[in-house]
Coordinates of C-alpha atoms in Angstrom, one line a residue:
X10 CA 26.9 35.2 -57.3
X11 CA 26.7 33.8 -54.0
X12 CA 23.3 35.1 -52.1
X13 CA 25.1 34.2 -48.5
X14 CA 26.4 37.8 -48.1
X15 CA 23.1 39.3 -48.8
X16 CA 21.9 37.1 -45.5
X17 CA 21.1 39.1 -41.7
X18 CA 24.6 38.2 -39.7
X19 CA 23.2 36.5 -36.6
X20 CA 23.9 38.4 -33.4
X21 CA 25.8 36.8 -30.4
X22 CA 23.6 35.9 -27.6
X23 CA 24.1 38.7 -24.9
X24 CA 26.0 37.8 -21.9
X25 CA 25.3 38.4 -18.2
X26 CA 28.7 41.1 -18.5
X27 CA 26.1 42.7 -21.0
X28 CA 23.3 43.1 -18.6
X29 CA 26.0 44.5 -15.9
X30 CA 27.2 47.5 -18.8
X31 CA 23.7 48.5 -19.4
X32 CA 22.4 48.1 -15.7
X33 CA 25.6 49.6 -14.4
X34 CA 26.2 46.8 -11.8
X35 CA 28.9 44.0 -11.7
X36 CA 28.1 40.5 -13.2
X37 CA 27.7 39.2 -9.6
X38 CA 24.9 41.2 -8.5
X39 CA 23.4 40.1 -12.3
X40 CA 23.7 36.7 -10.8
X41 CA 22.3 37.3 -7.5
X42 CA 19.3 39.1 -8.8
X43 CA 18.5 36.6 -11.8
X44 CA 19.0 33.9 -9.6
X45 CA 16.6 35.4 -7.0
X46 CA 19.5 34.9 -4.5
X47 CA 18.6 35.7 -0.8
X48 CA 21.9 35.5 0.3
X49 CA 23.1 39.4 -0.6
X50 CA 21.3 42.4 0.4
X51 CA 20.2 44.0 -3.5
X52 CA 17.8 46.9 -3.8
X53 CA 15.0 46.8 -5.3
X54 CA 15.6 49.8 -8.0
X55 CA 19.0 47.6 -8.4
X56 CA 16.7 44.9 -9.0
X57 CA 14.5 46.7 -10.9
X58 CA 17.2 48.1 -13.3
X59 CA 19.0 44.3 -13.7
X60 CA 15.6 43.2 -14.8
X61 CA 14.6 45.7 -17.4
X62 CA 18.5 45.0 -18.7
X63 CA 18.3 41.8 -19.2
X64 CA 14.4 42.3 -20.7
X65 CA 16.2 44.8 -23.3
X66 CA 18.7 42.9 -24.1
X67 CA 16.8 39.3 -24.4
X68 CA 19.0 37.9 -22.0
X69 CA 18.1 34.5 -19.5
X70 CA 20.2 32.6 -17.2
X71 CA 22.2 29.3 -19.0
X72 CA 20.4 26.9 -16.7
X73 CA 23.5 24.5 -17.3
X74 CA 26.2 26.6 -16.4
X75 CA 24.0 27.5 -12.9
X76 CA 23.9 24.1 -12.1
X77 CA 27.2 23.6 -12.7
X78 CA 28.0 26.2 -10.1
X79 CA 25.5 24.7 -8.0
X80 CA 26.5 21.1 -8.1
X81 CA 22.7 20.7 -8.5
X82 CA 19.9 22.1 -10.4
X83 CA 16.7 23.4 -9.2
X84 CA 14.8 20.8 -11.6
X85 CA 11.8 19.6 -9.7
X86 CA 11.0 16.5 -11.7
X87 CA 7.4 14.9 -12.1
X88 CA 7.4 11.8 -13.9
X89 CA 4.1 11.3 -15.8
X90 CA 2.4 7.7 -16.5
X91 CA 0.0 6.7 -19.1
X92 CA -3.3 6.0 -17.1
X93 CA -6.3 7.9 -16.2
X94 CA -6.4 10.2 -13.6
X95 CA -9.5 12.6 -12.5
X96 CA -10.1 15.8 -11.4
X97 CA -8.2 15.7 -8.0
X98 CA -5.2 15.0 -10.0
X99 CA -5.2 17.7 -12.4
X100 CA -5.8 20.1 -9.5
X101 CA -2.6 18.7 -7.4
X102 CA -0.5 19.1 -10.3
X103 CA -1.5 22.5 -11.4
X104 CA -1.2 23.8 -7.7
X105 CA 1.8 22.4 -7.4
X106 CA 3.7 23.7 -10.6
X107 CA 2.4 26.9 -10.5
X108 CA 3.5 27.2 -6.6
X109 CA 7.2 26.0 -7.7
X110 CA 7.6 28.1 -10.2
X111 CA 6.6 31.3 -7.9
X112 CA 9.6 29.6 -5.7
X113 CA 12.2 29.5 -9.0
X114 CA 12.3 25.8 -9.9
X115 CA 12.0 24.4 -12.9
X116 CA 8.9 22.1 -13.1
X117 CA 9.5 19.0 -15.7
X118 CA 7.6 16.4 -16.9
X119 CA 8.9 13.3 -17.9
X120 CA 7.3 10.4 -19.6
X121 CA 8.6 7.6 -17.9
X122 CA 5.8 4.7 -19.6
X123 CA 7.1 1.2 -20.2
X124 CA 10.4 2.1 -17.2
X125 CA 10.5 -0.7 -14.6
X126 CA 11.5 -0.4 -11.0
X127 CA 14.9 -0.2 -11.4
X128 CA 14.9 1.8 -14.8
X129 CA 13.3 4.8 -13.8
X130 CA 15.4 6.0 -11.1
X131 CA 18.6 6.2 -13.2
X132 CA 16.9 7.8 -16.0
X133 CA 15.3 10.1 -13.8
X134 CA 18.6 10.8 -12.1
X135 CA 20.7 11.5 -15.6
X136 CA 18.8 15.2 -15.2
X137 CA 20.2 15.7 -12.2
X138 CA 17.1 16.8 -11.1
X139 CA 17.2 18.6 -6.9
X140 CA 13.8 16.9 -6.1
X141 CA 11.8 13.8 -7.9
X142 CA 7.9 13.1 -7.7
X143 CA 7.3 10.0 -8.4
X144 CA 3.5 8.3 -9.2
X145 CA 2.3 5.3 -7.2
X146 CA 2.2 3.6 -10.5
X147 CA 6.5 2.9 -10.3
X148 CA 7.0 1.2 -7.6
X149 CA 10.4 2.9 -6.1
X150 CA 13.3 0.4 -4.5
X151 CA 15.3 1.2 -1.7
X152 CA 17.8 1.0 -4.5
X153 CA 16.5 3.1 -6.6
X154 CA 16.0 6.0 -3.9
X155 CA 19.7 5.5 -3.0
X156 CA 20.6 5.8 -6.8
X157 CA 18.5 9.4 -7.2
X158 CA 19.9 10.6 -3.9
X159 CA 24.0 9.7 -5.1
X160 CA 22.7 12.1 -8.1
X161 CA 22.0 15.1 -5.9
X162 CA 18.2 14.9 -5.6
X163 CA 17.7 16.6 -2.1
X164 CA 14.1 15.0 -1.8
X165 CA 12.6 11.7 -3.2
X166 CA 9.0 11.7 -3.0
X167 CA 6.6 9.8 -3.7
X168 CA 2.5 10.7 -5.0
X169 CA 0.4 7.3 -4.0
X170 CA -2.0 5.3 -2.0
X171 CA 0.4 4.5 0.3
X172 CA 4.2 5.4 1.4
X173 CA 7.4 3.9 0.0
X174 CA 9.8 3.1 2.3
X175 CA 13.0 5.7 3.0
X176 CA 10.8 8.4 0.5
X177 CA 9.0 11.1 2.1
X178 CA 5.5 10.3 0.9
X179 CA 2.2 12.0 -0.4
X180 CA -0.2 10.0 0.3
X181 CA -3.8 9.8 -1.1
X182 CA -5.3 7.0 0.5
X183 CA -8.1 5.4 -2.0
X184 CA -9.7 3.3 1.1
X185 CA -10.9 6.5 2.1
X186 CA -13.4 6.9 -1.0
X187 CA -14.4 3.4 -1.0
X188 CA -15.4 3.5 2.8
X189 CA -17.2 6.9 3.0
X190 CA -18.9 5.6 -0.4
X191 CA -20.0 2.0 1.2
X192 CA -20.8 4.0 4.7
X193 CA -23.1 6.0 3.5
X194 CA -24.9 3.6 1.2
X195 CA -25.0 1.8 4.9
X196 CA -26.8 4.7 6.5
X197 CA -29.5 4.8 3.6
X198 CA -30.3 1.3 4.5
X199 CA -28.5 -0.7 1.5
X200 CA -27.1 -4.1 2.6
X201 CA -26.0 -5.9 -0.4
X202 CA -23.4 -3.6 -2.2
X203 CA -21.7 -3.9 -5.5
X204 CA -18.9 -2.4 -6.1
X205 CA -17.7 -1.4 -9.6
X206 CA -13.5 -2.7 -10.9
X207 CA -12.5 -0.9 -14.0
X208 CA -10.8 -3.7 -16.3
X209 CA -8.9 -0.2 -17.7
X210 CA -4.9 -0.7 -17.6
X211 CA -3.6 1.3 -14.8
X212 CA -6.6 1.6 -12.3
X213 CA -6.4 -1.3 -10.2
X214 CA -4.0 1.1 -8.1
X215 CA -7.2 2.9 -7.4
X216 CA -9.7 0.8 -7.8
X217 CA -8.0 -2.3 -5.6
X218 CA -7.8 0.1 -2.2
X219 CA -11.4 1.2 -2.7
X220 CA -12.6 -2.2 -2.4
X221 CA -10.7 -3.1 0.4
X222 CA -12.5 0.1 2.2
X223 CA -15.9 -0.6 0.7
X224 CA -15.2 -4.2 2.9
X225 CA -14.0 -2.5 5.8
X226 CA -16.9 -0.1 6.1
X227 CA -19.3 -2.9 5.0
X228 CA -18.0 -5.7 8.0
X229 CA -18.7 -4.0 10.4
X230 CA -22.7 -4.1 10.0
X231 CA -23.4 -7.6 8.4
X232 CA -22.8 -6.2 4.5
X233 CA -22.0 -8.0 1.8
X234 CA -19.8 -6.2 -0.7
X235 CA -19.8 -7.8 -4.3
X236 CA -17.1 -7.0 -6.7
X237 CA -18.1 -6.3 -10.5
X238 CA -15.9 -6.1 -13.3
X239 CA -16.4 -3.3 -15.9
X240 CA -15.0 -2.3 -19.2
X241 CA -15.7 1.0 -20.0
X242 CA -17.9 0.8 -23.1
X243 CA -21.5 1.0 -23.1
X244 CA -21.6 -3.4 -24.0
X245 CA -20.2 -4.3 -21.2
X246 CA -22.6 -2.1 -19.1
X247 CA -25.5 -3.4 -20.9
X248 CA -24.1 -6.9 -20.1
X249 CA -23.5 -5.9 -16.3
X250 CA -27.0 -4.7 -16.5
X251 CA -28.8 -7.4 -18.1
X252 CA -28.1 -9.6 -15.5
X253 CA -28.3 -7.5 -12.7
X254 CA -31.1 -8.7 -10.7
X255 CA -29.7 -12.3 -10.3
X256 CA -27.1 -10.6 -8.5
X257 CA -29.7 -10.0 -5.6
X258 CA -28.0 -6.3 -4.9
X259 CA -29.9 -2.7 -3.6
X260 CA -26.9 -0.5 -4.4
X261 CA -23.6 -0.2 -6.4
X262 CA -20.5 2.2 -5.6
X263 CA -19.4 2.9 -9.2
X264 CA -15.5 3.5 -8.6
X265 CA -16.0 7.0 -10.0
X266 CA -18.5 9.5 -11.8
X267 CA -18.0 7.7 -15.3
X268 CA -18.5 4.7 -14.2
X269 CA -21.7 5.8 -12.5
X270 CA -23.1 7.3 -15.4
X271 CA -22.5 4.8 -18.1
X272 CA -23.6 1.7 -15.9
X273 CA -26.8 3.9 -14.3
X274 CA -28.2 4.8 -18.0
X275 CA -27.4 0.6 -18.8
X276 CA -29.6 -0.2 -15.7
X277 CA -32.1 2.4 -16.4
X278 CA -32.3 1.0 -19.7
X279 CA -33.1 -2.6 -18.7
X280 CA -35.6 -1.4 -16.4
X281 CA -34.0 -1.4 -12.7
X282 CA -35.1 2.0 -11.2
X283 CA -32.6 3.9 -9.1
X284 CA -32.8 4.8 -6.6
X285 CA -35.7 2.8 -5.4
X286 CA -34.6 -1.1 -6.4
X287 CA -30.8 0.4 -6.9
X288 CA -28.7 3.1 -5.6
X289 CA -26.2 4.3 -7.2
X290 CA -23.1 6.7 -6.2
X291 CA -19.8 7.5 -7.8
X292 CA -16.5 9.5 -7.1
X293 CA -15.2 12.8 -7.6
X294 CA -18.5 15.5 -8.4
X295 CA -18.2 15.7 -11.9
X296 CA -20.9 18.7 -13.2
X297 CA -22.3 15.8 -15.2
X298 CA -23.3 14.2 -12.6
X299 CA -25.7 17.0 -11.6
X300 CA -27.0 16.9 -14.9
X301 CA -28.2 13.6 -14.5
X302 CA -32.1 12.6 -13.7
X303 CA -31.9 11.1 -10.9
X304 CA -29.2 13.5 -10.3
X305 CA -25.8 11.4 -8.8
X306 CA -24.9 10.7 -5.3
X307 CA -21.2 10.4 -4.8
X308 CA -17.9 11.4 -3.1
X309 CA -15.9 14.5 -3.4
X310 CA -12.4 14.4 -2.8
X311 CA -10.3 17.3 -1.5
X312 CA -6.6 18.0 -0.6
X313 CA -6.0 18.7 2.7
X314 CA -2.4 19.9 3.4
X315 CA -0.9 21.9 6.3
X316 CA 1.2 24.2 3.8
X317 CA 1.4 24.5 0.1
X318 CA 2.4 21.6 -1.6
X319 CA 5.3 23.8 -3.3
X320 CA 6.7 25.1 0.3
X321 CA 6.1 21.5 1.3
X322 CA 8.6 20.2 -1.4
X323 CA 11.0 23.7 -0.9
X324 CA 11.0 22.9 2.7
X325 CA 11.7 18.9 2.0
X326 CA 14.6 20.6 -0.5
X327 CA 16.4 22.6 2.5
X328 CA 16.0 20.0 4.8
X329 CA 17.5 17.0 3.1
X330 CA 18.4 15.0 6.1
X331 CA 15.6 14.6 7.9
X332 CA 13.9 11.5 8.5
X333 CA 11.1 10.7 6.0
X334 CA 8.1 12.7 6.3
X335 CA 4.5 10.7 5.6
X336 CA 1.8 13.3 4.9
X337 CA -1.6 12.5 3.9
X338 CA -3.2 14.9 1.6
X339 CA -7.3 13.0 1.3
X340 CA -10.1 14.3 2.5
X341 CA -13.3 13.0 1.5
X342 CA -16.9 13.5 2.0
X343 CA -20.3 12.4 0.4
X344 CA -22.6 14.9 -1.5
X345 CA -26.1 13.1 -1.2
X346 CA -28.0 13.4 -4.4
X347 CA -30.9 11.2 -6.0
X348 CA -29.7 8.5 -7.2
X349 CA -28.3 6.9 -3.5

């Protein structure tokens, strides 16, 4: 005997005309009150009653058939790269996705590894997404920002060193940490500065613009800034290290914390005392750093924005003719430790 009639019939997914029976209301205030619609005047004990409806009932809004109302959907899309990125990072994103959710967009992440130039942006655009931010690391066409606008994206921006042309731009500007790094090493008296390049896939965007500031900050008194390649494994360190003192150099700027740690203990190990014949500072105030003896110098990076970066982006949504907007969000400053 069949066993198929002995199964749980599976209900029907309620419907927003189900919310409006149990709340009392019509479908359209439903809508205007799930949708968090500004545009009609709702109580809040209507509000309140929609709500606790659709709670009951286990209803949500069919994201697809809003945006089909719409034209557009109120996808905020990130597109995520595979490369290291620090603590400054993790903090932008987090602010930033809790802040648009508060504001009723939907916050994706979409792996967009191994997309070229020309790639991304129509992938990207297949979601239909009403604002795209995209990482330094793709390196956006005029094309390409013509292709996501055509799809309905109301703001193109872009997260990176430097702007994009026709994007509005986030800019964290990594000369910043490479000067204030190199000027204060300057101010302790150090003349003949290495500066540490991470052989790492994906962090020459970073590590590229903080040379060129450790140079600027250095040419101006007479410096010389040296550049050193470094894998991140404890051999190449002990390589780095063994030969250090033909390199005729008083101080190092590690690229970041990481790098500080794992080439100081190398140096420490072959017998260069720092701070005295090195000094050594890093990037980005790790609490490991402070566990260290000596304890590490080195840069602490901070976002500095007028607004929220969500009402930034909600504002750059409303607004989607005006002219590009170039906003730099760095701010950096040295915390002067033992070790430089």
């Amino acid at each position: 005997m069949s066993q198929l009639s002995n199964q749980p019939t599976q209900r029907p997914a309620p419907t927003s005309a189900d919310v409006a029976r149990l709340a009392g209301v019509s479908r359209a205030t439903v809508s205007y009150v799930l949708n968090n619609s500004s545009t009609v005047r709702i109580s809040e004990s209507t509000r309140r009653r929609v709500r606790e409806a659709a709670t009951e009932l286990g209803y949500v809004p069919h994201a697809a058939a809003r945006s089909l109302r719409a034209g557009h959907t109120r996808m905020v899309l990130l597109p995520t790269v595979n490369f290291p990125t620090g603590p400054l990072h993790h903090h932008f994103f987090h602010e930033l996705e809790s802040g648009l959710r508060r504001l009723d967009y939907t916050v994706v992440q979409y792996g967009s590894t191994g997309l070229d130039p020309d790639d991304a942006p129509r992938a990207w655009a297949e979601l239909r997404p009403v604002a795209v931010i995209a990482p330094g690391t793709i390196d956006l066409t005029p094309q390409g920002i013509s292709v996501l606008r055509r799809s309905g994206a109301k703001a193109v921006i872009t997260l990176g060193p430097r702007p994009v042309p026709g994007a509005h731009a986030l800019v964290m500007d990594q000369r910043e940490v490479g000067s204030c790094a190199v000027g204060h090493l300057l101010e302790r008296g150090r003349r003949r500065i290495g500066v540490v390049m991470p052989e790492e896939c994906g962090l020459g965007l970073f590590a590229e613009p903080r040379l060129t500031g450790a140079r600027q900050a250095a040419q101006f008194h007479g410096a010389r800034v040296e550049p050193l390649p470094l894998r991140y494994d404890e051999e190449s360190a002990a390589r780095l290290a063994a030969r250090w003192r033909t390199l005729d150099l008083d101080a190092v700027f590690a690229y970041n914390d990481e790098y500080a740690m794992l080439l100081m203990r190398a140096l420490q190990d072959a017998g260069i005392d720092v701070p005295r014949e090195t000094a050594v500072v890093g990037a980005d105030d790790l609490m490991l750093g402070r566990l260290l003896r000596p304890r590490l110098s080195t840069v602490r990076m901070e976002l500095a924005t007028a607004q929220p970066l969500a009402d930034l982006v909600d504002r750059l949504v409303r607004d989607p003719g005006g002219a590009p907007e170039h906003h730099d969000l760095l701010r950096v400053g040295v915390v002067r430790r033992e070790s430089g």
